Coordinates of C-alpha atoms in Angstrom, one line a residue:
Chain A
M1 CA 79.6 -5.0 129.3
G2 CA 82.4 -2.6 129.7
K3 CA 83.1 -0.6 132.7
A4 CA 85.2 2.5 133.4
I5 CA 88.7 1.6 134.3
R6 CA 88.7 4.1 137.2
D7 CA 85.6 2.4 138.7
I8 CA 87.2 -1.1 138.5
Y9 CA 90.3 0.4 140.2
G10 CA 88.4 2.1 142.9
E11 CA 86.4 -1.0 143.8
T12 CA 89.5 -3.2 143.7
L13 CA 91.4 -0.8 145.9
A14 CA 88.6 -0.9 148.5
E15 CA 88.6 -4.7 148.4
L16 CA 92.4 -4.7 149.0
G17 CA 91.9 -2.3 151.9
A18 CA 89.7 -4.9 153.6
E19 CA 92.3 -7.7 153.0
N20 CA 95.4 -5.8 154.0
S21 CA 95.5 -3.2 156.8
D22 CA 98.9 -1.9 155.6
I23 CA 97.4 -0.5 152.5
V24 CA 97.0 3.3 152.7
V25 CA 95.6 5.7 150.1
L26 CA 96.5 9.2 149.2
D27 CA 94.7 11.6 146.9
A28 CA 95.2 15.3 145.9
D29 CA 91.6 16.6 146.1
L30 CA 90.4 14.4 143.2
S31 CA 89.2 11.3 145.1
G32 CA 85.7 11.6 143.6
S33 CA 87.2 11.5 140.1
T34 CA 90.0 9.0 140.7
K35 CA 87.6 6.8 142.7
S36 CA 90.0 6.5 145.6
K37 CA 87.1 7.9 147.5
V38 CA 85.5 4.4 147.6
F39 CA 88.5 3.3 149.8
G40 CA 88.4 6.6 151.7
Q41 CA 84.8 6.1 152.8
K42 CA 85.4 2.6 154.0
F43 CA 88.8 3.2 155.6
P44 CA 88.9 6.9 156.7
D45 CA 91.8 6.3 159.1
R46 CA 94.0 5.0 156.2
F47 CA 92.9 7.6 153.6
F48 CA 94.8 10.9 153.4
N49 CA 93.6 13.8 151.3
M50 CA 96.7 15.9 150.7
G51 CA 95.0 18.8 149.1
I52 CA 96.2 20.0 145.7
A53 CA 99.8 19.2 146.4
E54 CA 101.1 16.4 144.3
S55 CA 104.8 16.6 145.3
D56 CA 103.7 16.5 149.0
M57 CA 101.6 13.5 148.3
V58 CA 104.2 11.4 146.5
S59 CA 106.9 12.3 149.1
C60 CA 104.5 11.5 151.9
A61 CA 103.8 8.1 150.3
A62 CA 107.6 7.5 150.2
G63 CA 107.7 8.1 153.9
L64 CA 104.8 5.8 154.5
A65 CA 106.4 3.0 152.5
S66 CA 109.6 3.4 154.4
V67 CA 107.9 2.5 157.6
G68 CA 106.1 -0.6 156.1
K69 CA 102.9 0.8 154.6
I70 CA 101.7 0.1 151.1
P71 CA 100.6 3.5 149.8
F72 CA 98.5 4.0 146.6
V73 CA 98.9 7.5 145.3
N74 CA 96.1 9.0 143.2
T75 CA 95.5 11.9 141.0
F76 CA 95.1 12.8 137.3
T77 CA 97.9 11.0 135.4
V78 CA 99.4 14.2 134.0
F79 CA 99.8 15.9 137.4
L80 CA 101.1 12.8 139.1
T81 CA 103.8 12.2 136.5
T82 CA 104.9 15.9 136.3
L83 CA 104.4 17.6 139.6
G84 CA 105.1 14.3 141.4
L85 CA 108.1 13.4 139.3
I86 CA 111.0 14.7 141.5
A87 CA 109.7 12.7 144.5
T88 CA 109.0 9.7 142.3
R89 CA 112.6 9.8 141.1
A90 CA 114.6 10.8 144.1
Q91 CA 112.6 9.1 146.8
V92 CA 110.3 6.4 145.5
C93 CA 112.6 4.9 142.8
Y94 CA 116.0 5.8 144.1
G95 CA 114.9 4.4 147.5
N96 CA 113.2 1.5 145.8
L97 CA 110.2 2.1 148.1
N98 CA 106.9 0.2 148.0
V99 CA 104.8 3.0 146.5
K100 CA 102.0 2.5 143.9
L101 CA 101.3 5.4 141.6
A102 CA 97.9 5.3 140.0
G103 CA 97.5 7.8 137.2
A104 CA 93.7 8.0 136.8
Y105 CA 93.2 9.7 133.5
C106 CA 95.6 8.5 130.9
G107 CA 96.0 9.8 127.3
M108 CA 93.1 12.0 126.2
S109 CA 90.6 10.2 128.4
D110 CA 89.9 13.5 130.3
A111 CA 88.9 14.6 126.8
L112 CA 87.0 17.8 127.3
D113 CA 89.5 19.4 129.7
G114 CA 92.0 19.7 126.8
A115 CA 95.8 19.4 126.4
T116 CA 96.7 20.6 129.8
H117 CA 94.8 17.6 131.3
H118 CA 95.8 15.0 128.7
A119 CA 98.6 12.7 129.8
T120 CA 100.6 11.9 126.7
E121 CA 104.2 11.8 128.0
D122 CA 103.8 9.9 131.2
I123 CA 105.0 6.5 130.0
A124 CA 108.2 8.1 128.7
A125 CA 108.9 9.6 132.2
M126 CA 107.9 6.5 134.2
R127 CA 109.6 3.8 132.2
A128 CA 112.9 5.7 132.3
L129 CA 113.1 5.4 136.0
P130 CA 115.1 2.5 137.5
N131 CA 113.1 0.2 139.8
M132 CA 109.7 1.4 138.3
Q133 CA 107.3 -1.1 136.7
V134 CA 104.8 0.3 134.2
I135 CA 101.4 -1.5 133.7
V136 CA 98.6 -0.5 131.3
P137 CA 95.3 -2.3 131.8
S138 CA 93.2 -2.8 128.7
D139 CA 89.9 -4.0 130.2
P140 CA 88.1 -4.6 133.5
A141 CA 89.7 -7.9 134.2
S142 CA 93.2 -6.7 133.5
A143 CA 92.6 -3.5 135.6
R144 CA 91.5 -5.7 138.5
W145 CA 94.6 -7.9 138.1
A146 CA 96.9 -4.9 137.7
T147 CA 95.6 -3.3 140.9
R148 CA 96.0 -6.5 142.9
Y149 CA 99.4 -7.1 141.4
A150 CA 100.6 -3.6 142.4
A151 CA 99.6 -4.3 146.0
A152 CA 101.3 -7.7 146.0
H153 CA 104.6 -6.6 144.3
E154 CA 107.3 -5.2 146.6
G155 CA 108.6 -2.1 144.9
P156 CA 107.4 0.9 142.8
V157 CA 104.6 0.3 140.3
Y158 CA 103.0 2.8 138.0
L159 CA 99.4 2.0 136.9
R160 CA 98.2 3.8 133.8
L161 CA 94.5 4.0 134.3
S162 CA 91.7 5.6 132.3
R163 CA 88.6 7.7 132.9
S164 CA 87.0 5.8 130.0
E165 CA 85.0 2.7 129.7
Y166 CA 86.9 -0.1 128.1
P167 CA 85.0 -3.2 126.6
E168 CA 85.6 -6.5 128.2
L169 CA 88.4 -8.4 126.6
Y170 CA 89.4 -11.1 129.1
P171 CA 87.1 -13.5 131.0
G172 CA 87.0 -12.8 134.7
D173 CA 89.1 -15.9 135.5
T174 CA 92.0 -15.0 133.1
E175 CA 95.4 -15.5 134.6
F176 CA 97.9 -12.6 134.0
S177 CA 101.6 -12.7 134.7
P178 CA 103.8 -9.8 135.6
G179 CA 105.9 -8.7 132.6
K180 CA 103.9 -10.8 130.2
A181 CA 101.9 -9.7 127.1
K182 CA 98.9 -11.4 125.7
I183 CA 98.2 -12.3 122.1
V184 CA 94.6 -11.4 121.7
R185 CA 94.3 -12.2 118.1
E186 CA 96.4 -14.5 116.0
G187 CA 97.5 -13.4 112.6
T188 CA 100.3 -13.8 110.0
D189 CA 100.8 -10.6 108.0
C190 CA 101.4 -7.9 110.6
T191 CA 101.5 -7.6 114.4
V192 CA 100.0 -4.7 116.2
F193 CA 101.5 -4.1 119.6
A194 CA 99.0 -2.0 121.6
I195 CA 98.2 -0.8 125.0
G196 CA 95.0 0.4 126.7
I197 CA 92.2 1.6 124.5
L198 CA 94.3 1.0 121.4
V199 CA 94.1 -2.8 122.0
H200 CA 90.4 -2.5 121.2
K201 CA 91.0 -0.2 118.2
A202 CA 93.6 -2.7 116.9
L203 CA 91.1 -5.6 117.2
E204 CA 88.6 -3.5 115.2
A205 CA 91.3 -2.8 112.6
A206 CA 92.1 -6.5 112.4
E207 CA 88.4 -7.1 111.6
L208 CA 88.4 -4.4 108.9
L209 CA 91.6 -5.9 107.3
A210 CA 90.3 -9.5 107.6
A211 CA 87.6 -8.4 105.2
E212 CA 90.3 -7.5 102.8
G213 CA 92.1 -10.8 103.3
I214 CA 94.8 -9.4 105.5
S215 CA 95.7 -11.4 108.7
V216 CA 96.6 -9.2 111.6
Q217 CA 98.0 -10.4 114.9
V218 CA 97.1 -8.2 117.9
V219 CA 99.3 -8.2 121.1
D220 CA 98.1 -6.5 124.3
L221 CA 101.4 -5.5 125.9
L222 CA 99.9 -4.9 129.4
S223 CA 103.3 -4.4 130.9
V224 CA 105.4 -1.7 129.2
K225 CA 108.2 -2.2 131.8
P226 CA 109.3 -4.8 132.0
I227 CA 108.3 -5.6 128.5
D228 CA 107.7 -9.1 127.2
A229 CA 110.8 -9.0 125.0
G230 CA 110.7 -12.6 123.9
L231 CA 107.1 -12.5 122.7
V232 CA 107.5 -9.1 121.0
A233 CA 110.6 -10.3 119.0
A234 CA 108.9 -13.6 118.1
C235 CA 105.7 -12.0 116.9
A236 CA 107.6 -9.4 114.9
A237 CA 109.8 -12.0 113.3
K238 CA 106.8 -14.2 112.5
T239 CA 104.7 -11.5 110.8
G240 CA 107.6 -9.3 109.4
A241 CA 105.6 -6.1 109.8
V242 CA 104.8 -4.2 113.0
V243 CA 102.5 -1.4 114.2
C244 CA 102.8 0.1 117.7
A245 CA 99.6 1.7 118.9
E246 CA 99.2 3.8 122.0
E247 CA 97.4 6.8 123.4
H248 CA 100.7 8.6 124.1
Q249 CA 103.3 10.6 122.2
I250 CA 105.1 8.5 119.7
Y251 CA 108.4 9.3 121.4
G252 CA 109.3 7.5 124.6
G253 CA 106.2 5.4 125.1
A254 CA 105.3 1.8 124.5
G255 CA 106.2 2.0 120.8
S256 CA 109.7 3.1 121.7
A257 CA 109.9 0.2 124.1
V258 CA 108.9 -2.2 121.3
A259 CA 111.4 -0.6 118.9
E260 CA 114.2 -1.0 121.5
V261 CA 113.4 -4.7 121.8
L262 CA 113.3 -5.2 118.0
A263 CA 116.5 -3.3 117.4
H264 CA 118.3 -5.3 120.0
A265 CA 117.0 -8.6 118.8
G266 CA 117.9 -7.7 115.2
V267 CA 114.4 -8.1 113.9
G268 CA 114.3 -5.8 111.0
A269 CA 110.5 -5.5 110.6
P270 CA 109.2 -2.3 109.2
T271 CA 107.4 -0.5 112.0
E272 CA 104.7 2.1 112.0
F273 CA 103.9 4.2 115.1
V274 CA 100.3 5.0 115.9
G275 CA 100.2 7.6 118.7
I276 CA 100.2 11.4 119.2
Q277 CA 102.5 12.7 116.6
D278 CA 104.6 15.2 118.7
V279 CA 101.8 17.7 119.0
F280 CA 99.7 19.1 121.8
T281 CA 96.1 17.8 121.7
E282 CA 92.8 19.7 121.8
T283 CA 89.5 19.7 123.6
G284 CA 86.7 17.5 122.2
K285 CA 84.7 14.4 122.8
Y286 CA 86.9 11.4 123.5
D287 CA 85.9 9.4 120.3
S288 CA 86.4 12.4 118.1
L289 CA 89.7 13.1 119.7
L290 CA 90.9 9.5 119.1
A291 CA 89.8 9.9 115.4
A292 CA 91.3 13.3 115.0
Y293 CA 94.7 12.2 116.3
G294 CA 94.8 9.0 114.3
L295 CA 94.1 6.6 117.1
D296 CA 91.0 4.8 115.7
A297 CA 90.6 1.5 114.0
E298 CA 90.9 3.0 110.5
A299 CA 94.2 4.7 111.4
V300 CA 95.6 1.4 112.8
A301 CA 94.5 -0.5 109.7
A302 CA 96.1 2.1 107.5
A303 CA 99.3 1.9 109.5
A304 CA 99.3 -1.9 109.2
K305 CA 99.0 -1.6 105.4
R306 CA 101.9 0.9 105.3
A307 CA 104.1 -1.5 107.4
M308 CA 103.2 -4.4 105.1
E309 CA 104.0 -2.5 102.0
R310 CA 107.5 -1.8 103.3
K311 CA 108.2 -5.5 103.9
Chain B
M1 CA 115.7 14.3 178.3
E2 CA 118.5 14.9 180.8
L3 CA 121.7 16.4 179.6
T4 CA 124.3 16.3 182.3
I5 CA 127.3 18.7 182.3
Q6 CA 129.5 15.7 181.7
R7 CA 127.5 14.4 178.8
Q8 CA 127.4 17.9 177.4
N9 CA 131.2 18.1 177.6
E10 CA 131.4 14.7 175.8
L11 CA 129.1 15.9 173.0
E12 CA 131.1 19.1 172.6
A13 CA 134.2 17.1 172.3
L14 CA 132.5 14.9 169.7
C15 CA 131.4 17.9 167.8
L16 CA 134.9 19.2 167.6
R17 CA 136.1 15.8 166.3
F18 CA 133.3 15.6 163.8
R19 CA 134.1 19.0 162.5
K20 CA 137.7 18.1 161.9
E21 CA 137.0 14.7 160.4
V22 CA 134.2 16.1 158.1
L23 CA 136.6 18.8 156.8
T24 CA 139.3 16.1 156.3
A25 CA 136.9 13.9 154.3
I26 CA 135.7 16.9 152.1
H27 CA 139.3 17.9 151.6
K28 CA 140.4 14.4 150.6
A29 CA 137.4 14.1 148.2
Q30 CA 138.2 17.6 146.9
S31 CA 134.4 17.9 146.7
G32 CA 131.5 18.5 149.1
H33 CA 129.8 21.1 151.2
P34 CA 131.8 22.4 154.2
G35 CA 129.6 25.4 155.2
G36 CA 126.3 23.6 155.8
S37 CA 128.0 20.5 157.3
L38 CA 129.6 22.7 160.0
S39 CA 126.4 24.7 160.7
V40 CA 124.3 21.5 161.3
C41 CA 127.0 19.8 163.5
E42 CA 125.4 20.3 167.0
I43 CA 121.9 19.6 165.7
L44 CA 122.8 16.2 164.1
T45 CA 125.2 15.2 166.9
L46 CA 122.7 15.9 169.7
L47 CA 120.0 14.0 167.9
Y48 CA 122.1 11.0 166.8
Q49 CA 124.4 10.7 169.8
H50 CA 122.0 11.7 172.6
R51 CA 118.3 11.8 171.9
M52 CA 117.3 9.5 169.1
N53 CA 116.5 5.9 169.9
I54 CA 118.0 3.7 167.2
P55 CA 118.8 0.2 168.5
A56 CA 119.6 -0.9 165.0
P57 CA 119.4 0.9 161.6
D58 CA 116.5 -1.4 160.6
D59 CA 114.6 -1.5 163.8
P60 CA 111.0 -0.8 162.9
D61 CA 110.4 1.3 166.1
R62 CA 113.6 3.4 165.7
D63 CA 113.4 7.2 165.6
R64 CA 113.8 8.5 162.0
L65 CA 115.8 11.4 160.6
V66 CA 115.5 12.8 157.1
L67 CA 118.4 15.1 156.2
C68 CA 116.3 17.2 153.9
K69 CA 119.4 19.4 153.3
G70 CA 121.2 16.3 151.9
H71 CA 124.3 18.2 151.0
A72 CA 125.3 18.1 154.7
A73 CA 125.7 14.3 154.3
P74 CA 129.3 14.2 155.6
M75 CA 128.1 15.3 159.1
Q76 CA 125.3 12.7 159.0
Y77 CA 127.8 10.0 157.9
R78 CA 130.2 10.8 160.7
N79 CA 127.4 10.5 163.1
L80 CA 126.3 7.1 161.7
I81 CA 129.9 5.9 162.0
E82 CA 129.9 6.9 165.7
K83 CA 126.6 4.9 166.1
G84 CA 128.5 1.9 164.6
F85 CA 126.3 1.6 161.5
L86 CA 129.2 2.3 159.1
P87 CA 132.8 1.2 159.2
A88 CA 135.1 3.6 161.0
D89 CA 137.4 4.2 158.1
C90 CA 134.8 4.8 155.4
M91 CA 135.0 8.6 155.7
D92 CA 138.1 8.4 153.5
T93 CA 135.9 7.1 150.7
L94 CA 133.5 10.0 150.7
R95 CA 132.1 10.6 147.1
Q96 CA 134.3 7.9 145.6
L97 CA 133.1 5.2 143.2
G98 CA 131.9 2.2 145.2
S99 CA 131.7 4.1 148.5
P100 CA 128.8 3.7 150.9
L101 CA 129.1 7.4 151.3
Q102 CA 127.4 8.9 148.3
G103 CA 127.5 12.6 147.5
H104 CA 124.0 12.9 148.9
P105 CA 122.3 10.4 151.2
A106 CA 121.2 7.1 149.6
M107 CA 118.9 4.5 151.0
H108 CA 121.5 1.7 150.8
T109 CA 123.7 3.4 153.3
P110 CA 122.9 1.9 156.7
G111 CA 121.3 4.4 159.0
V112 CA 119.9 6.6 156.2
D113 CA 116.1 6.6 156.4
M114 CA 115.3 8.4 153.2
P115 CA 117.3 9.4 150.1
S116 CA 117.8 13.2 150.0
G117 CA 119.5 15.8 148.0
P118 CA 116.9 17.5 145.8
L119 CA 115.8 20.2 148.2
G120 CA 112.2 20.8 149.3
I121 CA 110.8 17.2 149.4
G122 CA 112.3 15.8 152.6
L123 CA 109.8 17.3 155.0
A124 CA 106.9 15.7 153.2
A125 CA 108.6 12.3 153.4
A126 CA 109.2 12.7 157.1
Q127 CA 105.5 13.5 157.4
G128 CA 104.7 10.2 155.7
M129 CA 106.9 8.4 158.2
A130 CA 105.2 10.2 161.1
I131 CA 101.8 9.2 159.8
G132 CA 102.9 5.6 159.2
L133 CA 104.5 5.2 162.6
K134 CA 101.3 6.5 164.3
L135 CA 99.3 3.9 162.3
N136 CA 101.8 1.3 163.4
G137 CA 101.2 2.2 167.0
S138 CA 104.9 3.1 167.4
A139 CA 106.1 5.8 169.8
A140 CA 109.0 6.6 167.5
R141 CA 109.7 10.2 166.6
V142 CA 110.7 11.7 163.2
Y143 CA 113.1 14.5 162.6
A144 CA 113.4 16.5 159.4
V145 CA 116.5 18.7 159.2
L146 CA 116.0 21.5 156.6
G147 CA 118.2 24.1 155.3
D148 CA 117.1 27.7 155.2
G149 CA 117.8 28.1 151.5
E150 CA 115.7 25.0 151.1
L151 CA 112.7 27.0 152.3
D152 CA 112.7 28.7 148.9
E153 CA 111.2 25.5 147.5
G154 CA 107.4 25.5 147.3
A155 CA 107.2 21.8 148.2
V156 CA 108.4 22.6 151.8
W157 CA 105.2 24.7 152.3
E158 CA 103.0 22.0 150.9
A159 CA 104.2 19.8 153.8
A160 CA 104.2 22.7 156.2
A161 CA 100.4 22.9 155.4
S162 CA 99.6 19.2 155.6
A163 CA 101.6 18.0 158.6
P164 CA 99.5 20.1 161.1
K165 CA 96.3 18.9 159.4
F166 CA 97.3 15.3 160.4
R167 CA 98.2 16.4 163.9
L168 CA 101.7 14.9 163.7
D169 CA 103.1 15.7 167.2
N170 CA 105.7 12.9 166.6
L171 CA 107.2 15.1 163.8
C172 CA 109.9 17.7 164.6
A173 CA 111.3 19.9 161.8
I174 CA 114.6 21.7 162.4
V175 CA 115.6 24.7 160.2
D176 CA 119.4 25.1 160.1
Y177 CA 119.0 28.8 159.9
N178 CA 122.6 29.9 158.9
K179 CA 121.3 32.7 156.7
V180 CA 123.6 31.9 153.8
Q181 CA 122.8 29.9 150.6
L182 CA 124.9 29.1 147.6
D183 CA 124.8 32.4 145.7
G184 CA 124.7 34.7 148.7
T185 CA 122.8 35.5 151.9
T186 CA 119.2 34.4 152.2
D187 CA 118.3 38.1 152.4
E188 CA 119.9 38.7 149.0
I189 CA 118.8 35.6 147.2
M190 CA 115.2 35.1 148.5
P191 CA 114.2 36.9 151.7
L192 CA 112.7 34.5 154.3
R193 CA 111.1 37.4 156.2
D194 CA 109.4 36.5 159.5
L195 CA 110.1 32.7 159.7
E196 CA 108.6 32.2 163.1
A197 CA 105.3 33.9 162.0
K198 CA 105.3 31.9 158.7
W199 CA 105.5 28.5 160.5
Q200 CA 103.0 29.6 163.2
A201 CA 100.6 30.7 160.5
F202 CA 100.8 27.1 159.0
G203 CA 99.9 25.7 162.4
W204 CA 103.2 24.6 163.9
H205 CA 104.5 24.9 167.4
V206 CA 107.6 27.1 166.9
V207 CA 110.7 27.2 169.0
R208 CA 113.6 29.6 168.3
V209 CA 117.0 28.5 169.6
D210 CA 120.8 29.0 169.3
G211 CA 121.6 26.0 167.1
H212 CA 125.1 25.7 168.4
D213 CA 124.1 25.6 172.1
L214 CA 123.6 21.9 172.9
R215 CA 121.8 22.7 176.2
A216 CA 119.4 25.1 174.5
L217 CA 118.8 22.6 171.6
N218 CA 118.1 19.8 174.1
K219 CA 115.5 21.9 175.8
A220 CA 113.9 22.8 172.4
F221 CA 113.6 19.1 171.7
D222 CA 112.1 18.5 175.1
A223 CA 109.6 21.2 174.3
A224 CA 108.8 19.5 171.0
E225 CA 108.2 16.2 172.7
A226 CA 106.0 17.8 175.2
T227 CA 103.8 19.4 172.6
K228 CA 100.7 17.4 171.6
D229 CA 98.5 17.6 168.5
V230 CA 100.7 19.7 166.4
P231 CA 104.2 19.3 164.9
T232 CA 107.1 21.4 166.2
V233 CA 109.6 23.3 164.1
I234 CA 112.8 24.4 165.8
I235 CA 114.3 27.4 164.1
A236 CA 118.0 27.0 165.0
D237 CA 120.1 30.1 164.5
T238 CA 123.4 28.9 163.3
V239 CA 126.5 30.1 161.5
K240 CA 127.5 28.7 158.2
G241 CA 131.0 27.2 158.4
K242 CA 130.8 27.4 162.2
G243 CA 134.2 26.8 163.9
V244 CA 136.4 27.9 161.0
S245 CA 136.8 31.7 161.1
F246 CA 137.3 32.2 157.3
M247 CA 134.4 30.0 156.4
E248 CA 131.9 31.5 158.8
G249 CA 129.1 33.3 157.1
Q250 CA 130.7 32.9 153.7
A251 CA 128.6 31.8 150.8
G252 CA 131.8 30.9 148.9
W253 CA 132.3 27.9 151.2
H254 CA 128.8 26.4 150.6
G255 CA 130.0 23.8 148.2
K256 CA 133.7 24.3 147.6
A257 CA 136.5 21.9 147.6
I258 CA 139.0 22.7 150.4
D259 CA 142.5 23.5 149.1
A260 CA 145.6 22.5 151.2
D261 CA 146.3 25.9 152.7
S262 CA 142.7 26.4 153.8
Y263 CA 142.6 22.9 155.1
N264 CA 145.7 23.3 157.2
K265 CA 144.5 26.7 158.5
A266 CA 141.1 25.3 159.4
M267 CA 142.6 22.3 161.2
A268 CA 144.9 24.6 163.2
E269 CA 141.9 26.7 164.2
L270 CA 140.1 23.6 165.4
G271 CA 143.0 22.6 167.5
G272 CA 145.0 20.4 165.1
A273 CA 144.4 17.0 163.6
N274 CA 143.2 14.2 165.9

């Protein structure tokens, strides 16, 4: 059934390595965890373990890209997007260099390691950078596509990956398009715009609400930047109530991106934000963390009802 | 690489011109970094005008240079103009809106190989270029020009650790060791202690040289090219503000606009405007 997103990424990266000799891979002493090791074992001459030195790693990738290589940079999401941020901004993005940043453990997926290892502000940082694209896979097929797209696209890409297993959502032959969202469930009363694991929670919520006669539409954003503005505005206008759901702080993430689109389009739909509510998280089992911080199906369903009540 | 007396004289004349034109540009812009632009003059001029192989700014096999101390950009720009990669009259537009000459080096400026300005991260990017060029089978060399104040940044030492691991003998770092940073001397602000021993301990081939002596610098670059399996760092003893007596060794001239009186006095010391 489902498969850990990091495993899909690691396998796909190794496939890409066989197809394109310009692909090089860097890791900061976490290749066993990020699964970049799969590539490293097959292509040791194109794999660079930089030690625990994230800034060095991202800058090195910028240099590699500037001479024609396609570097994939790997470490835990939180370290990549904090310690690696100055190089990402000043070299990768300002230079518009062909670097792929793969944040392995998004949100609370490195659950037991606690708040220091949870990545809950990364989208805010990455989507604010000019030239950067931000992609969040939600299942094995989309993770495979996102990894391949990153390699094919000329320019900086941020892949928000997960340590966790996500259920299958899309058939293997599904066609994805850059910058395009997917409606994964049609509905008329409220739209949930979700990313990553929250797409699955939103689908569960839609089932719960269907039993109460409420029709919920679920949109998998997939690309937070660029965002599928046309589809977002149309869905919000159609249902008149909106929930944004993400494993990220409520400030600056996918929900903020949706709100920007709706404000600009003049769609005045009441909107609820499901995410980390401006707090630091805790240690715990992943599912209990998702429930504790209001990121489960029940929380999404409750948010949908609140949004609908405010229509 | 041979440096004849005649060529040395030509380069010295170029250095004098570049000093004057860089000061003129910084004076006109009423913004910029005179001190560190003057200290790095011979290093950049010898590399760009004598040693580096750059048939075109986008040639895949060209030698690369990362000006890690990006605030010395005016001296890099003047060198790129001399190479013919930028219009001759563009120094007048330094730091102005729409200019190809940004306050710090930008990738869209022809001849700039990596954006720079935030200190500490340039050496690691130069390392990436050196790795990539080796993978490409290119014989090109990569130069990373660092400031000494920049060595306060921890990221420099991440790259100092990793470049020898990857045996990057096509990489040469140069420390413009002028002993002065923005707020004071390097000894006052953050002592660098035994720089040669530090780089040696990280696994580098270390050369110490007078950074204003073209002949000595040229020999140091020869020694770097002859060294296999490890990268070389050239610790170049320089004088901040070199060539203008009242700027020499003065932290106050790190990043200060040049007023009219100081400008005229500086130009007179350098032998008058061109």
